[in-house]
mmCIF file of C-alpha atoms and ligand atoms in Angstrom:
data_model
loop_
_atom_site.group_PDB
_atom_site.id
_atom_site.type_symbol
_atom_site.label_atom_id
_atom_site.label_comp_id
_atom_site.label_asym_id
_atom_site.label_seq_id
_atom_site.Cartn_x
_atom_site.Cartn_y
_atom_site.Cartn_z
ATOM 1 C CA MET A 1 16.703 -26.487 6.044
ATOM 2 C CA SER A 2 14.455 -29.349 7.085
ATOM 3 C CA THR A 3 13.337 -31.873 4.487
ATOM 4 C CA GLU A 4 9.779 -30.874 5.350
ATOM 5 C CA LEU A 5 10.330 -27.236 4.321
ATOM 6 C CA ALA A 6 12.229 -28.366 1.205
ATOM 7 C CA ALA A 7 9.212 -30.506 0.261
ATOM 8 C CA LEU A 8 6.908 -27.478 0.594
ATOM 9 C CA ALA A 9 9.210 -25.514 -1.733
ATOM 10 C CA ALA A 10 9.112 -28.385 -4.248
ATOM 11 C CA ARG A 11 5.296 -28.366 -4.133
ATOM 12 C CA LEU A 12 5.075 -24.613 -4.789
ATOM 13 C CA ASP A 13 7.717 -24.843 -7.504
ATOM 14 C CA GLY A 14 5.770 -27.629 -9.233
ATOM 15 C CA ALA A 15 2.524 -25.622 -9.031
ATOM 16 C CA GLN A 16 4.225 -22.689 -10.757
ATOM 17 C CA GLN A 17 5.800 -24.823 -13.474
ATOM 18 C CA ASP A 18 2.587 -26.758 -14.188
ATOM 19 C CA ALA A 19 0.329 -23.677 -13.772
ATOM 20 C CA ALA A 20 -1.850 -25.775 -11.485
ATOM 21 C CA ALA A 21 -3.158 -24.483 -8.151
ATOM 22 C CA ILE A 22 -2.433 -26.297 -4.890
ATOM 23 C CA GLU A 23 -4.036 -26.290 -1.476
ATOM 24 C CA GLN A 24 -2.851 -23.591 0.961
ATOM 25 C CA LEU A 25 0.160 -24.814 2.990
ATOM 26 C CA SER A 26 -1.632 -23.533 6.102
ATOM 27 C CA ALA A 27 -4.308 -26.215 5.553
ATOM 28 C CA GLY A 28 -1.699 -28.722 6.733
ATOM 29 C CA GLY A 29 -0.920 -26.741 9.908
ATOM 30 C CA ALA A 30 0.293 -23.212 10.559
ATOM 31 C CA LEU A 31 3.712 -22.282 9.227
ATOM 32 C CA ASP A 32 5.599 -19.609 11.125
ATOM 33 C CA LEU A 33 6.863 -16.593 9.252
ATOM 34 C CA SER A 34 10.577 -17.440 9.388
ATOM 35 C CA ASP A 35 9.864 -20.961 8.052
ATOM 36 C CA ALA A 36 7.772 -19.351 5.308
ATOM 37 C CA TYR A 37 10.730 -17.161 4.288
ATOM 38 C CA ALA A 38 12.974 -20.264 4.385
ATOM 39 C CA VAL A 39 10.585 -21.969 1.917
ATOM 40 C CA GLN A 40 10.679 -18.845 -0.279
ATOM 41 C CA HIS A 41 14.502 -18.830 -0.276
ATOM 42 C CA ALA A 42 14.505 -22.537 -1.227
ATOM 43 C CA LEU A 43 12.186 -21.715 -4.148
ATOM 44 C CA LEU A 44 14.650 -19.075 -5.344
ATOM 45 C CA THR A 45 17.532 -21.545 -5.044
ATOM 46 C CA ARG A 46 15.589 -24.013 -7.227
ATOM 47 C CA ARG A 47 15.066 -21.353 -9.912
ATOM 48 C CA ILE A 48 18.740 -20.336 -9.782
ATOM 49 C CA SER A 49 19.788 -23.961 -10.213
ATOM 50 C CA ARG A 50 17.703 -23.972 -13.425
ATOM 51 C CA GLY A 51 19.744 -21.053 -14.764
ATOM 52 C CA GLU A 52 17.794 -18.011 -13.583
ATOM 53 C CA ARG A 53 19.506 -15.045 -11.948
ATOM 54 C CA ALA A 54 18.264 -13.032 -8.948
ATOM 55 C CA VAL A 55 17.770 -9.431 -10.112
ATOM 56 C CA GLY A 56 16.004 -7.768 -7.214
ATOM 57 C CA LEU A 57 13.254 -7.652 -4.645
ATOM 58 C CA LYS A 58 9.553 -6.831 -4.427
ATOM 59 C CA LEU A 59 7.505 -5.488 -1.556
ATOM 60 C CA GLY A 60 3.906 -6.556 -1.033
ATOM 61 C CA PHE A 61 0.948 -5.091 0.865
ATOM 62 C CA THR A 62 2.570 -1.665 1.152
ATOM 63 C CA SER A 63 -0.781 -0.106 0.211
ATOM 64 C CA ARG A 64 -4.103 -0.348 2.013
ATOM 65 C CA ALA A 65 -5.870 -1.154 -1.270
ATOM 66 C CA LYS A 66 -3.826 -4.352 -1.593
ATOM 67 C CA ALA A 67 -3.986 -5.300 2.077
ATOM 68 C CA VAL A 68 -7.774 -4.935 2.076
ATOM 69 C CA GLN A 69 -8.147 -6.802 -1.240
ATOM 70 C CA MET A 70 -6.220 -9.806 0.093
ATOM 71 C CA GLY A 71 -7.179 -9.612 3.786
ATOM 72 C CA VAL A 72 -3.537 -9.544 4.893
ATOM 73 C CA ASP A 73 -2.027 -6.594 6.724
ATOM 74 C CA ASP A 74 1.718 -6.786 7.077
ATOM 75 C CA ILE A 75 4.318 -5.873 4.500
ATOM 76 C CA ILE A 76 6.152 -8.784 2.885
ATOM 77 C CA LEU A 77 9.196 -9.244 0.658
ATOM 78 C CA GLY A 78 9.802 -11.485 -2.347
ATOM 79 C CA SER A 79 12.542 -12.078 -4.900
ATOM 80 C CA LEU A 80 12.630 -11.276 -8.616
ATOM 81 C CA THR A 81 14.570 -13.231 -11.242
ATOM 82 C CA ASP A 82 15.505 -12.422 -14.831
ATOM 83 C CA GLY A 83 13.194 -15.255 -15.899
ATOM 84 C CA MET A 84 10.209 -13.202 -14.659
ATOM 85 C CA ARG A 85 11.121 -10.095 -16.633
ATOM 86 C CA ILE A 86 9.164 -9.018 -19.717
ATOM 87 C CA SER A 87 10.489 -6.110 -21.759
ATOM 88 C CA ASP A 88 8.363 -2.955 -21.990
ATOM 89 C CA GLY A 89 5.684 -3.617 -24.630
ATOM 90 C CA GLY A 90 6.524 -7.328 -24.632
ATOM 91 C CA ALA A 91 4.118 -10.256 -24.381
ATOM 92 C CA PHE A 92 2.750 -12.332 -21.512
ATOM 93 C CA ASP A 93 0.993 -15.640 -22.163
ATOM 94 C CA PRO A 94 -1.902 -15.974 -19.699
ATOM 95 C CA ALA A 95 -1.924 -19.740 -20.268
ATOM 96 C CA SER A 96 1.491 -19.909 -18.558
ATOM 97 C CA ALA A 97 -0.124 -18.920 -15.238
ATOM 98 C CA ILE A 98 -2.985 -20.121 -13.013
ATOM 99 C CA HIS A 99 -5.171 -17.029 -12.411
ATOM 100 C CA PRO A 100 -2.895 -14.073 -13.086
ATOM 101 C CA ARG A 101 -3.647 -10.535 -11.918
ATOM 102 C CA ILE A 102 -1.856 -7.320 -12.814
ATOM 103 C CA GLU A 103 -1.083 -4.172 -10.838
ATOM 104 C CA PRO A 104 0.746 -0.857 -11.309
ATOM 105 C CA GLU A 105 4.001 -0.364 -9.403
ATOM 106 C CA VAL A 106 6.869 2.086 -8.898
ATOM 107 C CA ALA A 107 10.289 0.516 -9.540
ATOM 108 C CA TYR A 108 13.551 1.655 -7.986
ATOM 109 C CA LEU A 109 17.032 0.739 -9.109
ATOM 110 C CA LEU A 110 19.321 0.447 -6.087
ATOM 111 C CA ASP A 111 23.083 0.837 -6.148
ATOM 112 C CA PRO A 112 24.629 -2.595 -5.432
ATOM 113 C CA GLU A 113 27.480 -0.895 -3.529
ATOM 114 C CA ASP A 114 25.062 1.090 -1.369
ATOM 115 C CA PRO A 115 21.497 -0.240 -1.673
ATOM 116 C CA THR A 116 20.088 2.743 0.263
ATOM 117 C CA ARG A 117 21.003 4.887 -2.760
ATOM 118 C CA VAL A 118 18.422 5.050 -5.553
ATOM 119 C CA THR A 119 20.088 5.377 -8.957
ATOM 120 C CA ALA A 120 16.949 5.332 -11.139
ATOM 121 C CA VAL A 121 13.151 5.173 -10.988
ATOM 122 C CA ALA A 122 10.583 3.829 -13.451
ATOM 123 C CA PRO A 123 6.911 2.983 -13.826
ATOM 124 C CA ALA A 124 6.317 -0.764 -13.687
ATOM 125 C CA LEU A 125 3.685 -3.473 -13.949
ATOM 126 C CA GLU A 126 3.645 -6.592 -11.844
ATOM 127 C CA ILE A 127 1.795 -9.781 -12.762
ATOM 128 C CA ILE A 128 1.013 -11.810 -9.660
ATOM 129 C CA ASP A 129 -0.242 -15.397 -9.701
ATOM 130 C CA SER A 130 -0.888 -17.067 -6.380
ATOM 131 C CA ARG A 131 -0.085 -20.750 -6.607
ATOM 132 C CA TYR A 132 -2.948 -21.366 -4.142
ATOM 133 C CA ARG A 133 -6.471 -22.362 -5.010
ATOM 134 C CA ASP A 134 -8.900 -19.411 -5.322
ATOM 135 C CA PHE A 135 -6.031 -16.905 -4.863
ATOM 136 C CA ARG A 136 -6.502 -17.228 -1.088
ATOM 137 C CA PHE A 137 -3.762 -17.369 1.527
ATOM 138 C CA ASP A 138 -2.620 -16.270 4.958
ATOM 139 C CA LEU A 139 0.541 -14.239 5.530
ATOM 140 C CA SER A 140 2.863 -17.267 5.785
ATOM 141 C CA ASP A 141 1.281 -18.944 2.745
ATOM 142 C CA VAL A 142 1.918 -15.929 0.519
ATOM 143 C CA VAL A 143 5.451 -15.402 1.842
ATOM 144 C CA ALA A 144 6.326 -19.055 1.132
ATOM 145 C CA ASP A 145 4.882 -18.595 -2.395
ATOM 146 C CA ASN A 146 7.405 -15.812 -3.115
ATOM 147 C CA THR A 147 4.652 -13.225 -2.542
ATOM 148 C CA SER A 148 2.755 -14.453 -5.650
ATOM 149 C CA ALA A 149 5.551 -13.147 -7.930
ATOM 150 C CA CYS A 150 5.014 -14.219 -11.543
ATOM 151 C CA ALA A 151 6.265 -11.582 -13.995
ATOM 152 C CA PHE A 152 7.142 -7.896 -14.147
ATOM 153 C CA VAL A 153 7.687 -5.151 -16.711
ATOM 154 C CA ILE A 154 9.806 -2.039 -16.148
ATOM 155 C CA GLY A 155 9.342 1.155 -18.179
ATOM 156 C CA GLU A 156 12.124 3.534 -19.080
ATOM 157 C CA TRP A 157 14.501 4.217 -16.158
ATOM 158 C CA ARG A 158 14.711 7.905 -15.233
ATOM 159 C CA ASP A 159 17.081 9.991 -13.158
ATOM 160 C CA PRO A 160 15.442 10.462 -9.716
ATOM 161 C CA ALA A 161 16.708 14.068 -9.493
ATOM 162 C CA GLU A 162 14.992 14.877 -12.780
ATOM 163 C CA VAL A 163 11.728 13.197 -11.797
ATOM 164 C CA GLY A 164 11.530 14.879 -8.377
ATOM 165 C CA PRO A 165 9.570 13.685 -5.328
ATOM 166 C CA LEU A 166 7.305 10.713 -6.081
ATOM 167 C CA GLY A 167 5.190 11.083 -2.955
ATOM 168 C CA ASN A 168 1.888 12.022 -4.573
ATOM 169 C CA ARG A 169 1.579 11.149 -8.269
ATOM 170 C CA ALA A 170 -1.535 9.872 -10.014
ATOM 171 C CA VAL A 171 -1.400 6.195 -11.011
ATOM 172 C CA LEU A 172 -3.612 4.872 -13.822
ATOM 173 C CA LEU A 173 -4.121 1.303 -14.974
ATOM 174 C CA GLU A 174 -5.751 0.789 -18.379
ATOM 175 C CA ILE A 175 -6.752 -2.220 -20.438
ATOM 176 C CA ASP A 176 -7.042 -1.428 -24.163
ATOM 177 C CA GLY A 177 -7.414 2.245 -23.268
ATOM 178 C CA ARG A 178 -10.186 1.600 -20.744
ATOM 179 C CA LEU A 179 -9.451 2.876 -17.225
ATOM 180 C CA VAL A 180 -9.661 -0.003 -14.712
ATOM 181 C CA GLN A 181 -7.889 1.353 -11.604
ATOM 182 C CA THR A 182 -6.757 4.746 -10.364
ATOM 183 C CA GLY A 183 -4.709 5.590 -7.328
ATOM 184 C CA SER A 184 -1.862 7.651 -5.976
ATOM 185 C CA THR A 185 1.735 6.803 -5.186
ATOM 186 C CA ALA A 186 0.944 8.201 -1.716
ATOM 187 C CA ALA A 187 -0.845 4.895 -1.079
ATOM 188 C CA ILE A 188 2.560 3.153 -1.005
ATOM 189 C CA LEU A 189 3.814 3.425 2.604
ATOM 190 C CA GLY A 190 2.597 7.052 2.632
ATOM 191 C CA ASP A 191 5.445 7.755 0.179
ATOM 192 C CA PRO A 192 7.175 5.151 -2.029
ATOM 193 C CA ALA A 193 10.511 6.756 -1.108
ATOM 194 C CA ARG A 194 10.211 4.694 2.096
ATOM 195 C CA ALA A 195 10.310 1.456 0.110
ATOM 196 C CA PRO A 196 14.098 0.930 -0.145
ATOM 197 C CA GLN A 197 14.596 1.219 3.643
ATOM 198 C CA ALA A 198 11.583 -1.007 4.334
ATOM 199 C CA ALA A 199 12.862 -3.638 1.904
ATOM 200 C CA LEU A 200 16.397 -3.605 3.296
ATOM 201 C CA ARG A 201 15.096 -3.950 6.836
ATOM 202 C CA LEU A 202 12.955 -6.960 5.909
ATOM 203 C CA ALA A 203 15.745 -8.479 3.814
ATOM 204 C CA SER A 204 18.160 -8.442 6.715
ATOM 205 C CA ALA A 205 15.554 -9.618 9.253
ATOM 206 C CA GLN A 206 14.485 -12.559 7.084
ATOM 207 C CA GLY A 207 17.857 -13.820 5.879
ATOM 208 C CA PHE A 208 17.685 -12.750 2.259
ATOM 209 C CA PRO A 209 20.839 -13.485 0.276
ATOM 210 C CA ALA A 210 23.041 -10.377 0.276
ATOM 211 C CA HIS A 211 22.253 -9.146 -3.244
ATOM 212 C CA ALA A 212 20.206 -6.181 -2.076
ATOM 213 C CA GLY A 213 21.252 -3.945 -4.975
ATOM 214 C CA GLY A 214 19.160 -4.134 -8.098
ATOM 215 C CA ILE A 215 15.496 -3.711 -8.932
ATOM 216 C CA LEU A 216 12.953 -3.031 -6.192
ATOM 217 C CA LEU A 217 9.196 -3.043 -6.814
ATOM 218 C CA ALA A 218 7.678 -0.838 -4.102
ATOM 219 C CA GLY A 219 4.244 -2.534 -4.063
ATOM 220 C CA ALA A 220 1.056 -1.792 -5.950
ATOM 221 C CA ALA A 221 -0.696 1.534 -5.403
ATOM 222 C CA THR A 222 -4.112 0.063 -6.333
ATOM 223 C CA ALA A 223 -5.893 -3.267 -6.072
ATOM 224 C CA ALA A 224 -4.830 -5.839 -8.692
ATOM 225 C CA VAL A 225 -7.106 -6.700 -11.630
ATOM 226 C CA GLU A 226 -7.532 -9.971 -13.498
ATOM 227 C CA VAL A 227 -5.232 -10.293 -16.518
ATOM 228 C CA PRO A 228 -7.528 -10.227 -19.580
ATOM 229 C CA ALA A 229 -7.505 -13.109 -22.086
ATOM 230 C CA GLN A 230 -5.935 -10.711 -24.573
ATOM 231 C CA GLY A 231 -5.215 -7.023 -25.009
ATOM 232 C CA VAL A 232 -2.774 -4.372 -23.874
ATOM 233 C CA VAL A 233 -2.391 -3.427 -20.214
ATOM 234 C CA GLU A 234 -0.759 -0.089 -19.535
ATOM 235 C CA ALA A 235 0.229 1.771 -16.357
ATOM 236 C CA THR A 236 0.838 5.512 -16.295
ATOM 237 C CA ILE A 237 2.364 7.467 -13.427
ATOM 238 C CA THR A 238 2.220 11.251 -13.716
ATOM 239 C CA GLY A 239 5.633 12.702 -14.493
ATOM 240 C CA LEU A 240 7.274 9.273 -14.508
ATOM 241 C CA GLY A 241 5.899 7.755 -17.711
ATOM 242 C CA ARG A 242 4.097 4.679 -18.962
ATOM 243 C CA VAL A 243 4.790 0.985 -19.311
ATOM 244 C CA SER A 244 2.810 -1.716 -21.070
ATOM 245 C CA VAL A 245 2.478 -5.424 -21.699
ATOM 246 C CA ARG A 246 0.609 -7.302 -24.447
ATOM 247 C CA ILE A 247 -1.464 -10.223 -23.240
ATOM 248 C CA GLU A 248 -1.547 -12.938 -25.875
ATOM 249 C CA ARG A 249 -1.533 -16.704 -26.142
ATOM 250 C CA SER A 250 1.730 -17.951 -27.583
ATOM 251 C CA ILE A 251 1.421 -20.416 -30.438
ATOM 252 C CA ARG A 252 2.708 -23.861 -29.554
HETATM 253 C C1 OOG B 1 0.639 -10.822 -2.919
HETATM 254 C C2 OOG B 1 1.573 -9.835 -3.561
HETATM 255 C C3 OOG B 1 1.343 -8.407 -3.114
HETATM 256 C C4 OOG B 1 1.788 -5.980 -3.818
HETATM 257 O O1 OOG B 1 2.230 -5.212 -4.691
HETATM 258 O O2 OOG B 1 1.162 -5.571 -2.835
HETATM 259 C C5 OOG B 1 2.028 -7.436 -4.012
HETATM 260 C C6 OOG B 1 -0.704 -10.914 -3.604
HETATM 261 O O3 OOG B 1 -1.464 -9.946 -3.615
HETATM 262 O O4 OOG B 1 -1.007 -12.020 -4.123
HETATM 263 O O5 OOG B 1 2.751 -7.775 -4.922
HETATM 264 MG MG1 MG B 2 3.040 -6.173 -6.389
#
Protein backbone atom coordinates (compact mmCIF):
# COMPACT_ATOMS: atom_id res chain seq x y z
CA MET A 1 0.00 0.00 0.00
CA SER A 2 1.22 3.50 -0.76
CA THR A 3 2.43 5.71 2.07
CA GLU A 4 -0.28 8.15 1.05
CA LEU A 5 -3.09 5.64 1.69
CA ALA A 6 -1.40 4.54 4.94
CA ALA A 7 -1.40 8.18 6.06
CA LEU A 8 -5.15 8.44 5.37
CA ALA A 9 -5.72 5.33 7.51
CA ALA A 10 -3.65 6.88 10.32
CA ARG A 11 -5.77 10.05 10.14
CA LEU A 12 -9.06 8.13 10.39
CA ASP A 13 -7.67 5.93 13.15
CA GLY A 14 -6.62 9.01 15.14
CA ALA A 15 -10.06 10.61 14.67
CA GLN A 16 -11.71 7.49 16.10
CA GLN A 17 -9.34 7.24 19.05
CA ASP A 18 -9.59 10.95 19.92
CA ALA A 19 -13.35 11.14 19.14
CA ALA A 20 -12.60 14.22 17.06
CA ALA A 21 -14.07 14.75 13.59
CA ILE A 22 -11.85 15.30 10.55
CA GLU A 23 -12.41 16.79 7.13
CA GLN A 24 -13.74 14.43 4.44
CA LEU A 25 -10.86 12.69 2.60
CA SER A 26 -12.61 13.62 -0.66
CA ALA A 27 -11.93 17.31 0.13
CA GLY A 28 -8.29 16.58 -0.73
CA GLY A 29 -9.19 14.98 -4.09
CA ALA A 30 -11.37 12.05 -5.10
CA LEU A 31 -10.37 8.63 -3.82
CA ASP A 32 -11.34 5.67 -5.96
CA LEU A 33 -13.32 2.86 -4.41
CA SER A 34 -10.54 0.25 -4.39
CA ASP A 35 -8.16 2.73 -2.70
CA ALA A 36 -10.92 3.45 -0.18
CA TYR A 37 -11.19 -0.27 0.65
CA ALA A 38 -7.37 -0.42 0.92
CA VAL A 39 -7.53 2.40 3.52
CA GLN A 40 -10.28 0.49 5.37
CA HIS A 41 -8.17 -2.70 5.43
CA ALA A 42 -5.20 -0.70 6.77
CA LEU A 43 -7.45 0.64 9.55
CA LEU A 44 -8.38 -2.92 10.49
CA THR A 45 -4.71 -3.94 10.50
CA ARG A 46 -3.96 -1.06 12.91
CA ARG A 47 -6.71 -2.22 15.28
CA ILE A 48 -5.50 -5.84 15.10
CA SER A 49 -1.97 -4.72 15.94
CA ARG A 50 -3.43 -3.13 19.10
CA GLY A 51 -4.84 -6.51 20.15
CA GLU A 52 -8.32 -6.51 18.62
CA ARG A 53 -9.66 -9.50 16.70
CA ALA A 54 -11.72 -9.44 13.48
CA VAL A 55 -15.08 -11.07 14.24
CA GLY A 56 -17.15 -10.39 11.16
CA LEU A 57 -18.52 -8.05 8.55
CA LYS A 58 -21.23 -5.41 8.18
CA LEU A 59 -23.20 -4.32 5.15
CA GLY A 60 -24.26 -0.71 4.69
CA PHE A 61 -26.93 1.03 2.60
CA THR A 62 -28.83 -2.20 1.97
CA SER A 63 -32.07 -0.32 2.69
CA ARG A 64 -33.53 2.66 0.87
CA ALA A 65 -34.17 4.43 4.19
CA LYS A 66 -30.43 4.48 4.89
CA ALA A 67 -29.37 5.31 1.34
CA VAL A 68 -31.77 8.26 1.24
CA GLN A 69 -30.76 9.44 4.74
CA MET A 70 -27.08 9.57 3.76
CA GLY A 71 -27.41 10.43 0.06
CA VAL A 72 -25.34 7.41 -0.99
CA ASP A 73 -26.76 4.61 -3.11
CA ASP A 74 -24.49 1.62 -3.38
CA ILE A 75 -24.05 -1.17 -0.88
CA ILE A 76 -20.79 -1.16 1.07
CA LEU A 77 -18.94 -3.54 3.38
CA GLY A 78 -17.05 -2.95 6.62
CA SER A 79 -15.29 -5.02 9.26
CA LEU A 80 -16.26 -5.71 12.87
CA THR A 81 -13.83 -6.36 15.73
CA ASP A 82 -14.33 -7.76 19.22
CA GLY A 83 -13.38 -4.32 20.55
CA MET A 84 -16.61 -2.91 19.05
CA ARG A 85 -18.86 -5.48 20.69
CA ILE A 86 -21.14 -4.59 23.61
CA SER A 87 -23.01 -7.40 25.35
CA ASP A 88 -26.82 -7.39 25.21
CA GLY A 89 -28.02 -4.92 27.86
CA GLY A 90 -24.48 -3.56 28.28
CA ALA A 91 -23.38 0.07 28.30
CA PHE A 92 -22.14 2.49 25.65
CA ASP A 93 -20.44 5.75 26.63
CA PRO A 94 -21.53 8.46 24.17
CA ALA A 95 -18.49 10.53 25.14
CA SER A 96 -16.29 7.87 23.51
CA ALA A 97 -17.67 8.82 20.08
CA ILE A 98 -18.05 11.97 17.95
CA HIS A 99 -21.76 12.10 16.99
CA PRO A 100 -23.00 8.54 17.38
CA ARG A 101 -26.23 7.27 15.82
CA ILE A 102 -27.98 3.96 16.39
CA GLU A 103 -29.96 1.67 14.10
CA PRO A 104 -31.73 -1.71 14.24
CA GLU A 105 -30.14 -4.60 12.35
CA VAL A 106 -30.53 -8.32 11.63
CA ALA A 107 -27.40 -10.33 12.49
CA TYR A 108 -26.38 -13.60 10.87
CA LEU A 109 -23.80 -16.04 12.14
CA LEU A 110 -21.99 -17.64 9.20
CA ASP A 111 -20.23 -20.99 9.28
CA PRO A 112 -16.47 -20.34 8.96
CA GLU A 113 -16.10 -23.56 6.93
CA ASP A 114 -18.87 -22.55 4.53
CA PRO A 115 -19.78 -18.86 4.92
CA THR A 116 -22.84 -19.25 2.66
CA ARG A 117 -24.40 -21.34 5.45
CA VAL A 118 -26.24 -19.41 8.16
CA THR A 119 -25.92 -21.14 11.54
CA ALA A 120 -27.84 -18.60 13.66
CA VAL A 121 -29.80 -15.35 13.47
CA ALA A 122 -30.36 -12.59 16.02
CA PRO A 123 -31.73 -9.08 16.43
CA ALA A 124 -28.95 -6.51 16.69
CA LEU A 125 -28.20 -2.83 17.20
CA GLU A 126 -25.44 -0.98 15.44
CA ILE A 127 -23.92 2.28 16.67
CA ILE A 128 -22.37 4.20 13.79
CA ASP A 129 -20.11 7.23 14.19
CA SER A 130 -18.76 8.84 11.06
CA ARG A 131 -15.29 10.20 11.70
CA TYR A 132 -16.13 13.04 9.27
CA ARG A 133 -17.35 16.48 10.18
CA ASP A 134 -21.16 16.85 10.14
CA PHE A 135 -21.60 13.10 9.46
CA ARG A 136 -21.22 13.85 5.73
CA PHE A 137 -19.33 11.77 3.19
CA ASP A 138 -19.27 10.37 -0.32
CA LEU A 139 -19.14 6.65 -1.06
CA SER A 140 -15.32 6.40 -0.95
CA ASP A 141 -15.11 8.50 2.23
CA VAL A 142 -17.47 6.20 4.13
CA VAL A 143 -15.81 3.03 2.81
CA ALA A 144 -12.38 4.29 3.92
CA ASP A 145 -13.91 5.08 7.36
CA ASN A 146 -14.88 1.40 7.81
CA THR A 147 -18.48 2.29 6.92
CA SER A 148 -18.83 4.40 10.11
CA ALA A 149 -18.58 1.25 12.28
CA CYS A 150 -18.35 2.12 15.98
CA ALA A 151 -20.07 -0.50 18.15
CA PHE A 152 -22.64 -3.27 17.92
CA VAL A 153 -24.86 -5.36 20.18
CA ILE A 154 -26.20 -8.82 19.32
CA GLY A 155 -29.30 -10.30 20.99
CA GLU A 156 -29.81 -13.97 21.68
CA TRP A 157 -28.77 -16.19 18.73
CA ARG A 158 -31.61 -18.36 17.42
CA ASP A 159 -31.81 -21.38 15.17
CA PRO A 160 -32.77 -20.12 11.67
CA ALA A 161 -35.03 -23.16 11.08
CA GLU A 162 -36.97 -22.33 14.24
CA VAL A 163 -37.30 -18.64 13.39
CA GLY A 164 -38.46 -19.25 9.81
CA PRO A 165 -38.26 -16.81 6.87
CA LEU A 166 -37.14 -13.32 7.91
CA GLY A 167 -38.31 -11.62 4.73
CA ASN A 168 -41.08 -9.47 6.18
CA ARG A 169 -40.89 -8.90 9.94
CA ALA A 170 -41.73 -5.69 11.77
CA VAL A 171 -38.72 -3.81 13.16
CA LEU A 172 -39.13 -1.37 16.06
CA LEU A 173 -36.57 0.97 17.58
CA GLU A 174 -37.39 2.45 20.99
CA ILE A 175 -35.66 4.85 23.35
CA ASP A 176 -36.84 4.48 26.96
CA GLY A 177 -39.99 2.80 25.67
CA ARG A 178 -40.75 5.58 23.19
CA LEU A 179 -41.05 4.43 19.57
CA VAL A 180 -38.54 6.31 17.37
CA GLN A 181 -38.38 4.24 14.17
CA THR A 182 -40.43 1.48 12.59
CA GLY A 183 -39.69 -0.55 9.51
CA SER A 184 -39.68 -4.00 7.99
CA THR A 185 -36.91 -6.48 7.35
CA ALA A 186 -38.16 -6.44 3.74
CA ALA A 187 -36.36 -3.09 3.43
CA ILE A 188 -33.03 -4.96 3.60
CA LEU A 189 -32.20 -5.98 0.00
CA GLY A 190 -35.87 -6.97 -0.44
CA ASP A 191 -35.11 -9.85 1.97
CA PRO A 192 -32.22 -9.95 4.47
CA ALA A 193 -31.60 -13.57 3.44
CA ARG A 194 -29.75 -12.03 0.47
CA ALA A 195 -27.22 -10.41 2.79
CA PRO A 196 -24.70 -13.28 3.16
CA GLN A 197 -24.29 -13.68 -0.63
CA ALA A 198 -24.06 -9.91 -1.12
CA ALA A 199 -21.41 -9.63 1.60
CA LEU A 200 -19.34 -12.53 0.27
CA ARG A 201 -19.43 -11.09 -3.24
CA LEU A 202 -18.23 -7.69 -2.02
CA ALA A 203 -15.63 -9.27 0.27
CA SER A 204 -14.03 -11.16 -2.58
CA ALA A 205 -14.26 -8.22 -5.02
CA GLN A 206 -12.64 -5.81 -2.57
CA GLY A 207 -9.84 -7.97 -1.18
CA PHE A 208 -11.18 -8.59 2.30
CA PRO A 209 -9.01 -10.90 4.40
CA ALA A 210 -10.36 -14.45 4.10
CA HIS A 211 -12.16 -14.64 7.45
CA ALA A 212 -15.63 -14.52 5.94
CA GLY A 213 -17.18 -16.76 8.60
CA GLY A 214 -18.49 -15.07 11.69
CA ILE A 215 -20.96 -12.29 12.42
CA LEU A 216 -22.66 -10.42 9.58
CA LEU A 217 -24.79 -7.32 10.14
CA ALA A 218 -27.19 -7.15 7.19
CA GLY A 219 -27.69 -3.35 7.28
CA ALA A 220 -30.26 -1.20 9.02
CA ALA A 221 -33.93 -1.56 8.09
CA THR A 222 -34.70 2.05 9.12
CA ALA A 223 -32.91 5.39 9.19
CA ALA A 224 -30.45 5.80 12.09
CA VAL A 225 -31.29 8.04 15.07
CA GLU A 226 -29.01 10.11 17.27
CA VAL A 227 -27.76 8.24 20.34
CA PRO A 228 -29.39 9.97 23.35
CA ALA A 229 -27.24 11.42 26.15
CA GLN A 230 -28.60 8.68 28.39
CA GLY A 231 -31.29 6.02 28.43
CA VAL A 232 -32.01 2.57 27.06
CA VAL A 233 -32.22 1.90 23.32
CA GLU A 234 -34.01 -1.27 22.32
CA ALA A 235 -34.68 -2.97 18.97
CA THR A 236 -37.43 -5.54 18.52
CA ILE A 237 -37.92 -7.76 15.48
CA THR A 238 -41.15 -9.75 15.36
CA GLY A 239 -40.53 -13.42 16.03
CA LEU A 240 -36.79 -12.89 16.44
CA GLY A 241 -36.61 -11.06 19.76
CA ARG A 242 -35.20 -7.92 21.31
CA VAL A 243 -31.79 -6.47 22.06
CA SER A 244 -30.83 -3.41 24.07
CA VAL A 245 -28.01 -1.11 25.09
CA ARG A 246 -27.77 1.35 28.00
CA ILE A 247 -26.39 4.75 27.08
CA GLU A 248 -24.45 6.20 29.99
CA ARG A 249 -21.36 8.26 30.66
CA SER A 250 -18.66 6.16 32.28
CA ILE A 251 -17.07 7.65 35.37
CA ARG A 252 -13.43 8.53 34.89
C1 LIG B 1 -22.73 4.28 6.97
C2 LIG B 1 -23.09 2.93 7.52
C3 LIG B 1 -24.36 2.35 6.92
C4 LIG B 1 -26.18 0.61 7.37
O1 LIG B 1 -26.66 -0.23 8.16
O2 LIG B 1 -26.77 0.95 6.33
C5 LIG B 1 -24.87 1.20 7.72
C6 LIG B 1 -23.47 5.42 7.64
O3 LIG B 1 -24.69 5.51 7.54
O4 LIG B 1 -22.78 6.26 8.27
O5 LIG B 1 -24.28 0.75 8.67
MG1 LIG C 1 -25.58 -0.45 9.96
